[in-house]
């Protein structure tokens, strides 16, 4: 009986470790996407500022 409990506990721990590893990979992916989106936002902001400056001269 005790051995079954340890086996179940071990299975749960392994499962949780797999979930943690997947979450770490997802975190890395999301950080990379955030960097990309920030750069894209900066590009849009620059383009919009340029257009607004041209409109001020009209």
PDB file of N, CA, C and O in Angstrom:
ATOM      1  N   UNK A   1       0.820  -1.192   0.000  1.00  0.00           N
ATOM      2  CA  UNK A   1       0.000   0.000   0.000  1.00  0.00           C
ATOM      3  C   UNK A   1       0.864   1.257   0.000  1.00  0.00           C
ATOM      4  O   UNK A   1       0.636   2.161  -0.761  1.00  0.00           O
ATOM      5  N   UNK A   2       1.850   1.299   0.856  1.00  0.00           N
ATOM      6  CA  UNK A   2       2.720   2.454   0.962  1.00  0.00           C
ATOM      7  C   UNK A   2       3.484   2.694  -0.338  1.00  0.00           C
ATOM      8  O   UNK A   2       3.676   3.833  -0.745  1.00  0.00           O
ATOM      9  N   UNK A   3       3.905   1.612  -0.976  1.00  0.00           N
ATOM     10  CA  UNK A   3       4.636   1.717  -2.235  1.00  0.00           C
ATOM     11  C   UNK A   3       3.758   2.344  -3.321  1.00  0.00           C
ATOM     12  O   UNK A   3       4.231   3.149  -4.126  1.00  0.00           O
ATOM     13  N   UNK A   4       2.472   2.013  -3.332  1.00  0.00           N
ATOM     14  CA  UNK A   4       1.548   2.594  -4.308  1.00  0.00           C
ATOM     15  C   UNK A   4       1.422   4.103  -4.106  1.00  0.00           C
ATOM     16  O   UNK A   4       1.375   4.872  -5.071  1.00  0.00           O
ATOM     17  N   UNK A   5       1.380   4.524  -2.855  1.00  0.00           N
ATOM     18  CA  UNK A   5       1.278   5.958  -2.570  1.00  0.00           C
ATOM     19  C   UNK A   5       2.523   6.702  -3.047  1.00  0.00           C
ATOM     20  O   UNK A   5       2.420   7.797  -3.617  1.00  0.00           O
ATOM     21  N   UNK A   6       3.694   6.105  -2.816  1.00  0.00           N
ATOM     22  CA  UNK A   6       4.927   6.743  -3.280  1.00  0.00           C
ATOM     23  C   UNK A   6       4.975   6.802  -4.805  1.00  0.00           C
ATOM     24  O   UNK A   6       5.419   7.803  -5.382  1.00  0.00           O
ATOM     25  N   UNK A   7       4.496   5.762  -5.465  1.00  0.00           N
ATOM     26  CA  UNK A   7       4.467   5.755  -6.930  1.00  0.00           C
ATOM     27  C   UNK A   7       3.519   6.823  -7.462  1.00  0.00           C
ATOM     28  O   UNK A   7       3.826   7.516  -8.435  1.00  0.00           O
ATOM     29  N   UNK A   8       2.372   6.964  -6.810  1.00  0.00           N
ATOM     30  CA  UNK A   8       1.420   7.996  -7.226  1.00  0.00           C
ATOM     31  C   UNK A   8       2.005   9.384  -7.000  1.00  0.00           C
ATOM     32  O   UNK A   8       1.898  10.268  -7.851  1.00  0.00           O
ATOM     33  N   UNK A   9       2.634   9.575  -5.855  1.00  0.00           N
ATOM     34  CA  UNK A   9       3.263  10.860  -5.555  1.00  0.00           C
ATOM     35  C   UNK A   9       4.361  11.172  -6.556  1.00  0.00           C
ATOM     36  O   UNK A   9       4.466  12.302  -7.056  1.00  0.00           O
ATOM     37  N   UNK A  10       5.176  10.181  -6.879  1.00  0.00           N
ATOM     38  CA  UNK A  10       6.242  10.372  -7.857  1.00  0.00           C
ATOM     39  C   UNK A  10       5.661  10.763  -9.221  1.00  0.00           C
ATOM     40  O   UNK A  10       6.165  11.663  -9.889  1.00  0.00           O
ATOM     41  N   UNK A  11       4.579  10.109  -9.608  1.00  0.00           N
ATOM     42  CA  UNK A  11       3.924  10.447 -10.876  1.00  0.00           C
ATOM     43  C   UNK A  11       3.426  11.874 -10.897  1.00  0.00           C
ATOM     44  O   UNK A  11       3.569  12.581 -11.893  1.00  0.00           O
ATOM     45  N   UNK A  12       2.861  12.291  -9.781  1.00  0.00           N
ATOM     46  CA  UNK A  12       2.357  13.667  -9.700  1.00  0.00           C
ATOM     47  C   UNK A  12       3.505  14.680  -9.744  1.00  0.00           C
ATOM     48  O   UNK A  12       3.400  15.724 -10.385  1.00  0.00           O
ATOM     49  N   UNK A  13       4.589  14.374  -9.061  1.00  0.00           N
ATOM     50  CA  UNK A  13       5.750  15.277  -9.056  1.00  0.00           C
ATOM     51  C   UNK A  13       6.331  15.386 -10.457  1.00  0.00           C
ATOM     52  O   UNK A  13       6.636  16.491 -10.938  1.00  0.00           O
ATOM     53  N   UNK A  14       6.458  14.255 -11.152  1.00  0.00           N
ATOM     54  CA  UNK A  14       6.976  14.271 -12.520  1.00  0.00           C
ATOM     55  C   UNK A  14       6.051  15.086 -13.417  1.00  0.00           C
ATOM     56  O   UNK A  14       6.504  15.896 -14.243  1.00  0.00           O
ATOM     57  N   UNK A  15       4.753  14.896 -13.251  1.00  0.00           N
ATOM     58  CA  UNK A  15       3.780  15.653 -14.038  1.00  0.00           C
ATOM     59  C   UNK A  15       3.917  17.145 -13.780  1.00  0.00           C
ATOM     60  O   UNK A  15       3.898  17.958 -14.715  1.00  0.00           O
ATOM     61  N   UNK A  16       4.053  17.534 -12.516  1.00  0.00           N
ATOM     62  CA  UNK A  16       4.210  18.951 -12.185  1.00  0.00           C
ATOM     63  C   UNK A  16       5.512  19.517 -12.748  1.00  0.00           C
ATOM     64  O   UNK A  16       5.552  20.665 -13.210  1.00  0.00           O
ATOM     65  N   UNK A  17       6.564  18.721 -12.728  1.00  0.00           N
ATOM     66  CA  UNK A  17       7.839  19.181 -13.292  1.00  0.00           C
ATOM     67  C   UNK A  17       7.704  19.411 -14.793  1.00  0.00           C
ATOM     68  O   UNK A  17       8.262  20.374 -15.336  1.00  0.00           O
ATOM     69  N   UNK A  18       6.941  18.562 -15.467  1.00  0.00           N
ATOM     70  CA  UNK A  18       6.709  18.743 -16.897  1.00  0.00           C
ATOM     71  C   UNK A  18       5.911  20.018 -17.161  1.00  0.00           C
ATOM     72  O   UNK A  18       6.199  20.755 -18.106  1.00  0.00           O
ATOM     73  N   UNK A  19       4.930  20.267 -16.320  1.00  0.00           N
ATOM     74  CA  UNK A  19       4.133  21.492 -16.467  1.00  0.00           C
ATOM     75  C   UNK A  19       5.017  22.718 -16.262  1.00  0.00           C
ATOM     76  O   UNK A  19       4.927  23.696 -17.026  1.00  0.00           O
ATOM     77  N   UNK A  20       5.872  22.689 -15.269  1.00  0.00           N
ATOM     78  CA  UNK A  20       6.777  23.817 -15.002  1.00  0.00           C
ATOM     79  C   UNK A  20       7.701  24.039 -16.204  1.00  0.00           C
ATOM     80  O   UNK A  20       7.913  25.180 -16.634  1.00  0.00           O
ATOM     81  N   UNK A  21       8.222  22.967 -16.771  1.00  0.00           N
ATOM     82  CA  UNK A  21       9.102  23.097 -17.935  1.00  0.00           C
ATOM     83  C   UNK A  21       8.352  23.709 -19.111  1.00  0.00           C
ATOM     84  O   UNK A  21       8.880  24.592 -19.811  1.00  0.00           O
ATOM     85  N   UNK A  22       7.116  23.279 -19.333  1.00  0.00           N
ATOM     86  CA  UNK A  22       6.312  23.843 -20.422  1.00  0.00           C
ATOM     87  C   UNK A  22       6.027  25.321 -20.182  1.00  0.00           C
ATOM     88  O   UNK A  22       6.066  26.135 -21.107  1.00  0.00           O
ATOM     89  N   UNK A  23       5.737  25.679 -18.928  1.00  0.00           N
ATOM     90  CA  UNK A  23       5.464  27.077 -18.607  1.00  0.00           C
ATOM     91  C   UNK A  23       6.707  27.947 -18.798  1.00  0.00           C
ATOM     92  O   UNK A  23       6.603  29.095 -19.241  1.00  0.00           O
ATOM     93  N   UNK A  24       7.870  27.405 -18.494  1.00  0.00           N
ATOM     94  CA  UNK A  24       9.108  28.164 -18.711  1.00  0.00           C
ATOM     95  C   UNK A  24       9.324  28.411 -20.202  1.00  0.00           C
ATOM     96  O   UNK A  24       9.710  29.522 -20.601  1.00  0.00           O
ATOM     97  N   UNK A  25       9.067  27.396 -21.022  1.00  0.00           N
ATOM     98  CA  UNK A  25       9.195  27.578 -22.471  1.00  0.00           C
ATOM     99  C   UNK A  25       8.196  28.609 -22.986  1.00  0.00           C
ATOM    100  O   UNK A  25       8.522  29.459 -23.824  1.00  0.00           O
ATOM    101  N   UNK A  26       6.979  28.544 -22.474  1.00  0.00           N
ATOM    102  CA  UNK A  26       5.955  29.511 -22.867  1.00  0.00           C
ATOM    103  C   UNK A  26       6.356  30.917 -22.442  1.00  0.00           C
ATOM    104  O   UNK A  26       6.151  31.887 -23.177  1.00  0.00           O
ATOM    105  N   UNK A  27       6.947  31.049 -21.270  1.00  0.00           N
ATOM    106  CA  UNK A  27       7.393  32.343 -20.776  1.00  0.00           C
ATOM    107  C   UNK A  27       8.463  32.931 -21.691  1.00  0.00           C
ATOM    108  O   UNK A  27       8.432  34.127 -22.025  1.00  0.00           O
ATOM    109  N   UNK A  28       9.410  32.106 -22.125  1.00  0.00           N
ATOM    110  CA  UNK A  28      10.456  32.565 -23.044  1.00  0.00           C
ATOM    111  C   UNK A  28       9.826  33.027 -24.365  1.00  0.00           C
ATOM    112  O   UNK A  28      10.163  34.085 -24.892  1.00  0.00           O
ATOM    113  N   UNK A  29       8.874  32.220 -24.877  1.00  0.00           N
ATOM    114  CA  UNK A  29       8.220  32.567 -26.138  1.00  0.00           C
ATOM    115  C   UNK A  29       7.464  33.893 -26.002  1.00  0.00           C
ATOM    116  O   UNK A  29       7.536  34.759 -26.881  1.00  0.00           O
ATOM    117  N   UNK A  30       6.778  34.075 -24.896  1.00  0.00           N
ATOM    118  CA  UNK A  30       6.019  35.304 -24.694  1.00  0.00           C
ATOM    119  C   UNK A  30       6.934  36.516 -24.526  1.00  0.00           C
ATOM    120  O   UNK A  30       6.602  37.613 -24.998  1.00  0.00           O
ATOM    121  N   UNK A  31       8.071  36.335 -23.877  1.00  0.00           N
ATOM    122  CA  UNK A  31       9.027  37.444 -23.760  1.00  0.00           C
ATOM    123  C   UNK A  31       9.542  37.853 -25.134  1.00  0.00           C
ATOM    124  O   UNK A  31       9.664  39.048 -25.434  1.00  0.00           O
ATOM    125  N   UNK A  32       9.842  36.870 -25.986  1.00  0.00           N
ATOM    126  CA  UNK A  32      10.310  37.174 -27.338  1.00  0.00           C
ATOM    127  C   UNK A  32       9.226  37.888 -28.139  1.00  0.00           C
ATOM    128  O   UNK A  32       9.504  38.848 -28.867  1.00  0.00           O
ATOM    129  N   UNK A  33       7.987  37.424 -28.001  1.00  0.00           N
ATOM    130  CA  UNK A  33       6.885  38.073 -28.702  1.00  0.00           C
ATOM    131  C   UNK A  33       6.672  39.490 -28.197  1.00  0.00           C
ATOM    132  O   UNK A  33       6.386  40.407 -28.971  1.00  0.00           O
ATOM    133  N   UNK A  34       6.844  39.697 -26.902  1.00  0.00           N
ATOM    134  CA  UNK A  34       6.695  41.028 -26.327  1.00  0.00           C
ATOM    135  C   UNK A  34       7.747  41.983 -26.886  1.00  0.00           C
ATOM    136  O   UNK A  34       7.439  43.135 -27.214  1.00  0.00           O
ATOM    137  N   UNK A  35       8.981  41.510 -27.021  1.00  0.00           N
ATOM    138  CA  UNK A  35      10.044  42.334 -27.598  1.00  0.00           C
ATOM    139  C   UNK A  35       9.690  42.710 -29.037  1.00  0.00           C
ATOM    140  O   UNK A  35       9.822  43.864 -29.446  1.00  0.00           O
ATOM    141  N   UNK A  36       9.205  41.716 -29.793  1.00  0.00           N
ATOM    142  CA  UNK A  36       8.825  41.967 -31.189  1.00  0.00           C
ATOM    143  C   UNK A  36       7.695  42.984 -31.262  1.00  0.00           C
ATOM    144  O   UNK A  36       7.732  43.928 -32.064  1.00  0.00           O
ATOM    145  N   UNK A  37       6.688  42.827 -30.420  1.00  0.00           N
ATOM    146  CA  UNK A  37       5.547  43.742 -30.437  1.00  0.00           C
ATOM    147  C   UNK A  37       5.947  45.151 -29.996  1.00  0.00           C
ATOM    148  O   UNK A  37       5.431  46.137 -30.534  1.00  0.00           O
ATOM    149  N   UNK A  38       6.853  45.256 -29.045  1.00  0.00           N
ATOM    150  CA  UNK A  38       7.328  46.586 -28.620  1.00  0.00           C
ATOM    151  C   UNK A  38       8.062  47.289 -29.760  1.00  0.00           C
ATOM    152  O   UNK A  38       7.884  48.490 -29.971  1.00  0.00           O
ATOM    153  N   UNK A  39       8.868  46.529 -30.497  1.00  0.00           N
ATOM    154  CA  UNK A  39       9.580  47.105 -31.634  1.00  0.00           C
ATOM    155  C   UNK A  39       8.590  47.525 -32.723  1.00  0.00           C
ATOM    156  O   UNK A  39       8.729  48.596 -33.328  1.00  0.00           O
ATOM    157  N   UNK A  40       7.588  46.702 -32.955  1.00  0.00           N
ATOM    158  CA  UNK A  40       6.571  47.030 -33.955  1.00  0.00           C
ATOM    159  C   UNK A  40       5.806  48.289 -33.540  1.00  0.00           C
ATOM    160  O   UNK A  40       5.541  49.165 -34.362  1.00  0.00           O
ATOM    161  N   UNK A  41       5.491  48.379 -32.258  1.00  0.00           N
ATOM    162  CA  UNK A  41       4.786  49.553 -31.741  1.00  0.00           C
ATOM    163  C   UNK A  41       5.632  50.810 -31.921  1.00  0.00           C
ATOM    164  O   UNK A  41       5.133  51.871 -32.316  1.00  0.00           O
ATOM    165  N   UNK A  42       6.918  50.701 -31.638  1.00  0.00           N
ATOM    166  CA  UNK A  42       7.812  51.848 -31.794  1.00  0.00           C
ATOM    167  C   UNK A  42       7.863  52.290 -33.259  1.00  0.00           C
ATOM    168  O   UNK A  42       7.886  53.491 -33.553  1.00  0.00           O
ATOM    169  N   UNK A  43       7.863  51.328 -34.159  1.00  0.00           N
ATOM    170  CA  UNK A  43       7.857  51.658 -35.585  1.00  0.00           C
ATOM    171  C   UNK A  43       6.587  52.380 -35.990  1.00  0.00           C
ATOM    172  O   UNK A  43       6.623  53.365 -36.735  1.00  0.00           O
ATOM    173  N   UNK A  44       5.444  51.887 -35.507  1.00  0.00           N
ATOM    174  CA  UNK A  44       4.174  52.543 -35.808  1.00  0.00           C
ATOM    175  C   UNK A  44       4.143  53.952 -35.232  1.00  0.00           C
ATOM    176  O   UNK A  44       3.682  54.897 -35.876  1.00  0.00           O
ATOM    177  N   UNK A  45       4.642  54.096 -34.007  1.00  0.00           N
ATOM    178  CA  UNK A  45       4.652  55.411 -33.372  1.00  0.00           C
ATOM    179  C   UNK A  45       5.492  56.388 -34.185  1.00  0.00           C
ATOM    180  O   UNK A  45       5.095  57.535 -34.404  1.00  0.00           O
ATOM    181  N   UNK A  46       6.629  55.928 -34.648  1.00  0.00           N
ATOM    182  CA  UNK A  46       7.505  56.778 -35.447  1.00  0.00           C
ATOM    183  C   UNK A  46       6.810  57.207 -36.740  1.00  0.00           C
ATOM    184  O   UNK A  46       6.874  58.377 -37.124  1.00  0.00           O
ATOM    185  N   UNK A  47       6.162  56.261 -37.379  1.00  0.00           N
ATOM    186  CA  UNK A  47       5.460  56.578 -38.638  1.00  0.00           C
ATOM    187  C   UNK A  47       4.312  57.555 -38.397  1.00  0.00           C
ATOM    188  O   UNK A  47       4.099  58.495 -39.170  1.00  0.00           O
ATOM    189  N   UNK A  48       3.563  57.345 -37.319  1.00  0.00           N
ATOM    190  CA  UNK A  48       2.440  58.235 -37.005  1.00  0.00           C
ATOM    191  C   UNK A  48       2.948  59.631 -36.666  1.00  0.00           C
ATOM    192  O   UNK A  48       2.379  60.633 -37.127  1.00  0.00           O
ATOM    193  N   UNK A  49       4.005  59.721 -35.886  1.00  0.00           N
ATOM    194  CA  UNK A  49       4.595  61.036 -35.568  1.00  0.00           C
ATOM    195  C   UNK A  49       5.041  61.756 -36.832  1.00  0.00           C
ATOM    196  O   UNK A  49       4.840  62.966 -36.962  1.00  0.00           O
ATOM    197  N   UNK A  50       5.625  61.009 -37.748  1.00  0.00           N
ATOM    198  CA  UNK A  50       6.066  61.613 -39.009  1.00  0.00           C
ATOM    199  C   UNK A  50       4.869  62.152 -39.809  1.00  0.00           C
ATOM    200  O   UNK A  50       4.928  63.253 -40.360  1.00  0.00           O
ATOM    201  N   UNK A  51       3.818  61.381 -39.866  1.00  0.00           N
ATOM    202  CA  UNK A  51       2.619  61.815 -40.593  1.00  0.00           C
ATOM    203  C   UNK A  51       2.013  63.047 -39.930  1.00  0.00           C
ATOM    204  O   UNK A  51       1.605  63.997 -40.607  1.00  0.00           O
ATOM    205  N   UNK A  52       1.967  63.058 -38.584  1.00  0.00           N
ATOM    206  CA  UNK A  52       1.406  64.206 -37.881  1.00  0.00           C
ATOM    207  C   UNK A  52       2.216  65.476 -38.122  1.00  0.00           C
ATOM    208  O   UNK A  52       1.654  66.563 -38.274  1.00  0.00           O
ATOM    209  N   UNK A  53       3.534  65.325 -38.173  1.00  0.00           N
ATOM    210  CA  UNK A  53       4.385  66.500 -38.448  1.00  0.00           C
ATOM    211  C   UNK A  53       4.128  67.034 -39.854  1.00  0.00           C
ATOM    212  O   UNK A  53       4.094  68.241 -40.067  1.00  0.00           O
ATOM    213  N   UNK A  54       3.924  66.142 -40.806  1.00  0.00           N
ATOM    214  CA  UNK A  54       3.634  66.577 -42.176  1.00  0.00           C
ATOM    215  C   UNK A  54       2.280  67.281 -42.222  1.00  0.00           C
ATOM    216  O   UNK A  54       2.116  68.268 -42.940  1.00  0.00           O
ATOM    217  N   UNK A  55       1.302  66.778 -41.455  1.00  0.00           N
ATOM    218  CA  UNK A  55      -0.028  67.395 -41.440  1.00  0.00           C
ATOM    219  C   UNK A  55       0.006  68.759 -40.773  1.00  0.00           C
ATOM    220  O   UNK A  55      -0.790  69.643 -41.129  1.00  0.00           O
ATOM    221  N   UNK A  56       0.882  68.952 -39.807  1.00  0.00           N
ATOM    222  CA  UNK A  56       1.001  70.266 -39.154  1.00  0.00           C
ATOM    223  C   UNK A  56       1.452  71.314 -40.147  1.00  0.00           C
ATOM    224  O   UNK A  56       1.088  72.490 -40.032  1.00  0.00           O
ATOM    225  N   UNK A  57       2.238  70.921 -41.127  1.00  0.00           N
ATOM    226  CA  UNK A  57       2.736  71.868 -42.106  1.00  0.00           C
ATOM    227  C   UNK A  57       1.710  72.222 -43.178  1.00  0.00           C
ATOM    228  O   UNK A  57       1.911  73.151 -43.955  1.00  0.00           O
ATOM    229  N   UNK A  58       0.610  71.485 -43.212  1.00  0.00           N
ATOM    230  CA  UNK A  58      -0.412  71.738 -44.252  1.00  0.00           C
ATOM    231  C   UNK A  58      -1.329  72.841 -43.856  1.00  0.00           C
ATOM    232  O   UNK A  58      -1.614  73.210 -42.824  1.00  0.00           O
TER     233      UNK A  58
END
